[in-house]
PDB file of C-alpha atoms in Angstrom:
ATOM      1  CA  UNK C  35     -58.422  39.384-140.276  1.00 50.00           C
ATOM      2  CA  UNK C  36     -55.186  40.147-138.618  1.00 65.00           C
ATOM      3  CA  UNK C  37     -55.244  43.704-137.011  1.00 76.00           C
ATOM      4  CA  UNK C  38     -52.063  46.737-138.670  1.00 89.00           C
ATOM      5  CA  UNK C  39     -50.394  45.951-134.936  1.00 90.00           C
ATOM      6  CA  UNK C  40     -50.789  42.127-135.151  1.00 93.00           C
ATOM      7  CA  UNK C  41     -48.815  42.733-138.314  1.00 92.00           C
ATOM      8  CA  UNK C  42     -46.389  44.723-137.104  1.00 94.00           C
ATOM      9  CA  UNK C  43     -45.507  41.982-134.306  1.00 95.00           C
ATOM     10  CA  UNK C  44     -45.516  39.708-136.354  1.00 94.00           C
ATOM     11  CA  UNK C  45     -42.729  41.303-138.224  1.00 95.00           C
ATOM     12  CA  UNK C  46     -40.882  42.301-135.148  1.00 95.00           C
ATOM     13  CA  UNK C  47     -40.860  38.960-134.244  1.00 96.00           C
ATOM     14  CA  UNK C  48     -39.440  37.728-137.833  1.00 96.00           C
ATOM     15  CA  UNK C  49     -35.794  39.833-137.407  1.00 95.00           C
ATOM     16  CA  UNK C  50     -36.203  38.730-133.926  1.00 95.00           C
ATOM     17  CA  UNK C  51     -37.682  35.747-132.802  1.00 94.00           C
ATOM     18  CA  UNK C  52     -36.024  34.955-129.082  1.00 94.00           C
ATOM     19  CA  UNK C  53     -37.411  39.105-128.076  1.00 96.00           C
ATOM     20  CA  UNK C  54     -39.191  38.352-124.749  1.00 97.00           C
ATOM     21  CA  UNK C  55     -41.419  41.720-125.665  1.00 96.00           C
ATOM     22  CA  UNK C  56     -42.329  41.080-128.692  1.00 97.00           C
ATOM     23  CA  UNK C  57     -43.769  37.788-127.361  1.00 98.00           C
ATOM     24  CA  UNK C  58     -45.442  39.073-124.506  1.00 97.00           C
ATOM     25  CA  UNK C  59     -46.967  41.956-126.554  1.00 96.00           C
ATOM     26  CA  UNK C  60     -47.911  39.221-129.763  1.00 97.00           C
ATOM     27  CA  UNK C  61     -49.839  37.354-126.583  1.00 97.00           C
ATOM     28  CA  UNK C  62     -51.229  40.220-125.188  1.00 96.00           C
ATOM     29  CA  UNK C  63     -52.748  41.318-128.376  1.00 95.00           C
ATOM     30  CA  UNK C  64     -54.025  37.646-129.543  1.00 96.00           C
ATOM     31  CA  UNK C  65     -55.468  37.900-126.394  1.00 95.00           C
ATOM     32  CA  UNK C  66     -57.690  41.326-126.883  1.00 93.00           C
ATOM     33  CA  UNK C  67     -58.909  39.949-129.832  1.00 93.00           C
ATOM     34  CA  UNK C  68     -60.240  36.573-128.120  1.00 94.00           C
ATOM     35  CA  UNK C  69     -57.640  34.056-129.923  1.00 96.00           C
ATOM     36  CA  UNK C  70     -57.242  31.963-126.996  1.00 97.00           C
ATOM     37  CA  UNK C  71     -55.329  29.620-128.526  1.00 97.00           C
ATOM     38  CA  UNK C  72     -52.455  31.754-129.765  1.00 97.00           C
ATOM     39  CA  UNK C  73     -52.254  33.704-126.887  1.00 98.00           C
ATOM     40  CA  UNK C  74     -52.164  30.212-124.876  1.00 98.00           C
ATOM     41  CA  UNK C  75     -49.111  29.347-127.517  1.00 98.00           C
ATOM     42  CA  UNK C  76     -47.275  33.074-127.409  1.00 98.00           C
ATOM     43  CA  UNK C  77     -48.081  32.792-123.011  1.00 98.00           C
ATOM     44  CA  UNK C  78     -46.523  29.848-123.154  1.00 97.00           C
ATOM     45  CA  UNK C  79     -43.708  29.844-125.319  1.00 97.00           C
ATOM     46  CA  UNK C  80     -42.424  32.947-122.500  1.00 97.00           C
ATOM     47  CA  UNK C  81     -42.787  30.697-119.512  1.00 97.00           C
ATOM     48  CA  UNK C  82     -40.838  28.575-121.125  1.00 97.00           C
ATOM     49  CA  UNK C  83     -37.770  30.295-122.512  1.00 97.00           C
ATOM     50  CA  UNK C  84     -38.093  33.368-119.768  1.00 97.00           C
ATOM     51  CA  UNK C  85     -39.627  32.419-117.081  1.00 97.00           C
ATOM     52  CA  UNK C  86     -38.143  35.381-115.365  1.00 96.00           C
ATOM     53  CA  UNK C  87     -40.581  37.633-117.854  1.00 96.00           C
ATOM     54  CA  UNK C  88     -42.559  38.219-114.565  1.00 96.00           C
ATOM     55  CA  UNK C  89     -45.398  39.931-116.696  1.00 93.00           C
ATOM     56  CA  UNK C  90     -46.500  36.327-118.219  1.00 97.00           C
ATOM     57  CA  UNK C  91     -47.772  35.461-115.330  1.00 97.00           C
ATOM     58  CA  UNK C  92     -50.673  37.912-114.363  1.00 97.00           C
ATOM     59  CA  UNK C  93     -51.895  37.978-117.872  1.00 97.00           C
ATOM     60  CA  UNK C  94     -51.415  33.838-118.473  1.00 98.00           C
ATOM     61  CA  UNK C  95     -53.318  33.548-114.845  1.00 97.00           C
ATOM     62  CA  UNK C  96     -56.595  35.328-115.796  1.00 97.00           C
ATOM     63  CA  UNK C  97     -56.118  33.820-119.419  1.00 97.00           C
ATOM     64  CA  UNK C  98     -56.248  30.591-117.633  1.00 98.00           C
ATOM     65  CA  UNK C  99     -59.566  32.420-115.196  1.00 97.00           C
ATOM     66  CA  UNK C 100     -61.571  33.217-118.509  1.00 96.00           C
ATOM     67  CA  UNK C 101     -60.881  29.650-119.891  1.00 96.00           C
ATOM     68  CA  UNK C 102     -62.582  28.304-116.825  1.00 96.00           C
ATOM     69  CA  UNK C 103     -59.085  26.998-115.373  1.00 97.00           C
ATOM     70  CA  UNK C 104     -58.697  27.523-111.629  1.00 97.00           C
ATOM     71  CA  UNK C 105     -56.592  25.836-110.905  1.00 97.00           C
ATOM     72  CA  UNK C 106     -54.202  26.235-114.015  1.00 97.00           C
ATOM     73  CA  UNK C 107     -54.185  30.007-113.348  1.00 97.00           C
ATOM     74  CA  UNK C 108     -53.733  29.446-109.676  1.00 97.00           C
ATOM     75  CA  UNK C 109     -50.855  27.695-109.973  1.00 98.00           C
ATOM     76  CA  UNK C 110     -49.244  29.939-112.612  1.00 98.00           C
ATOM     77  CA  UNK C 111     -49.801  33.315-109.536  1.00 98.00           C
ATOM     78  CA  UNK C 112     -48.000  31.606-107.696  1.00 98.00           C
ATOM     79  CA  UNK C 113     -45.375  30.328-110.016  1.00 98.00           C
ATOM     80  CA  UNK C 114     -45.113  34.355-110.805  1.00 98.00           C
ATOM     81  CA  UNK C 115     -45.240  35.346-106.906  1.00 98.00           C
ATOM     82  CA  UNK C 116     -42.025  33.271-106.363  1.00 98.00           C
ATOM     83  CA  UNK C 117     -39.679  35.116-109.881  1.00 97.00           C
ATOM     84  CA  UNK C 118     -41.087  38.327-109.010  1.00 98.00           C
ATOM     85  CA  UNK C 119     -39.962  38.203-105.191  1.00 97.00           C
ATOM     86  CA  UNK C 120     -36.715  36.512-106.422  1.00 97.00           C
ATOM     87  CA  UNK C 121     -36.432  39.237-108.745  1.00 96.00           C
ATOM     88  CA  UNK C 122     -37.964  41.540-105.978  1.00 97.00           C
ATOM     89  CA  UNK C 123     -40.341  42.796-108.051  1.00 96.00           C
ATOM     90  CA  UNK C 124     -42.460  43.876-105.159  1.00 96.00           C
ATOM     91  CA  UNK C 125     -44.880  45.889-107.389  1.00 97.00           C
ATOM     92  CA  UNK C 126     -45.196  42.659-109.575  1.00 96.00           C
ATOM     93  CA  UNK C 127     -45.574  40.340-106.390  1.00 97.00           C
ATOM     94  CA  UNK C 128     -48.205  42.325-105.322  1.00 96.00           C
ATOM     95  CA  UNK C 129     -50.404  42.544-108.122  1.00 97.00           C
ATOM     96  CA  UNK C 130     -49.974  38.331-108.610  1.00 97.00           C
ATOM     97  CA  UNK C 131     -50.612  37.681-104.721  1.00 96.00           C
ATOM     98  CA  UNK C 132     -54.130  39.921-105.510  1.00 95.00           C
ATOM     99  CA  UNK C 133     -54.641  37.538-108.253  1.00 96.00           C
ATOM    100  CA  UNK C 134     -54.114  34.595-106.255  1.00 96.00           C
ATOM    101  CA  UNK C 135     -56.267  36.064-103.707  1.00 95.00           C
ATOM    102  CA  UNK C 136     -58.851  36.271-105.891  1.00 94.00           C
ATOM    103  CA  UNK C 137     -58.821  32.827-107.261  1.00 94.00           C
ATOM    104  CA  UNK C 138     -59.091  31.647-104.137  1.00 92.00           C
ATOM    105  CA  UNK C 139     -61.872  33.304-102.833  1.00 89.00           C
ATOM    106  CA  UNK C 140     -59.530  35.165-100.071  1.00 85.00           C
ATOM    107  CA  UNK C 141     -60.456  38.749-101.419  1.00 68.00           C
ATOM    108  CA  UNK C 142     -62.735  39.822 -98.390  1.00 63.00           C
ATOM    109  CA  UNK C 143     -64.047  43.341 -99.159  1.00 58.00           C
ATOM    110  CA  UNK C 144     -65.552  45.526 -96.094  1.00 49.00           C
ATOM    111  CA  UNK C 145     -69.105  46.435 -96.820  1.00 45.00           C
TER     112      UNK C 145
END
């Protein structure tokens, strides 16, 4: 069953199939309803067609972690950190670095 939001996003995509925000929103919506196949599909469109859309990397990495594909998650976080650094997006870089550190077991906490 498709949600109203999903139906709206698919309509937006029909009117502008190359809009990275709509593609990102679709990936995120599919992820939120646990349709990982469609979420991966749309995140991969972003990676291939809009590699500078920096928000993709964090969420795609988390989806890889969710599906127990840690090596892919780490690689996506690394690629995302490079993109964020090149775009001088320090906030995104910091979030990706935190996710990378956590995936690598480097997120130390003081007890």
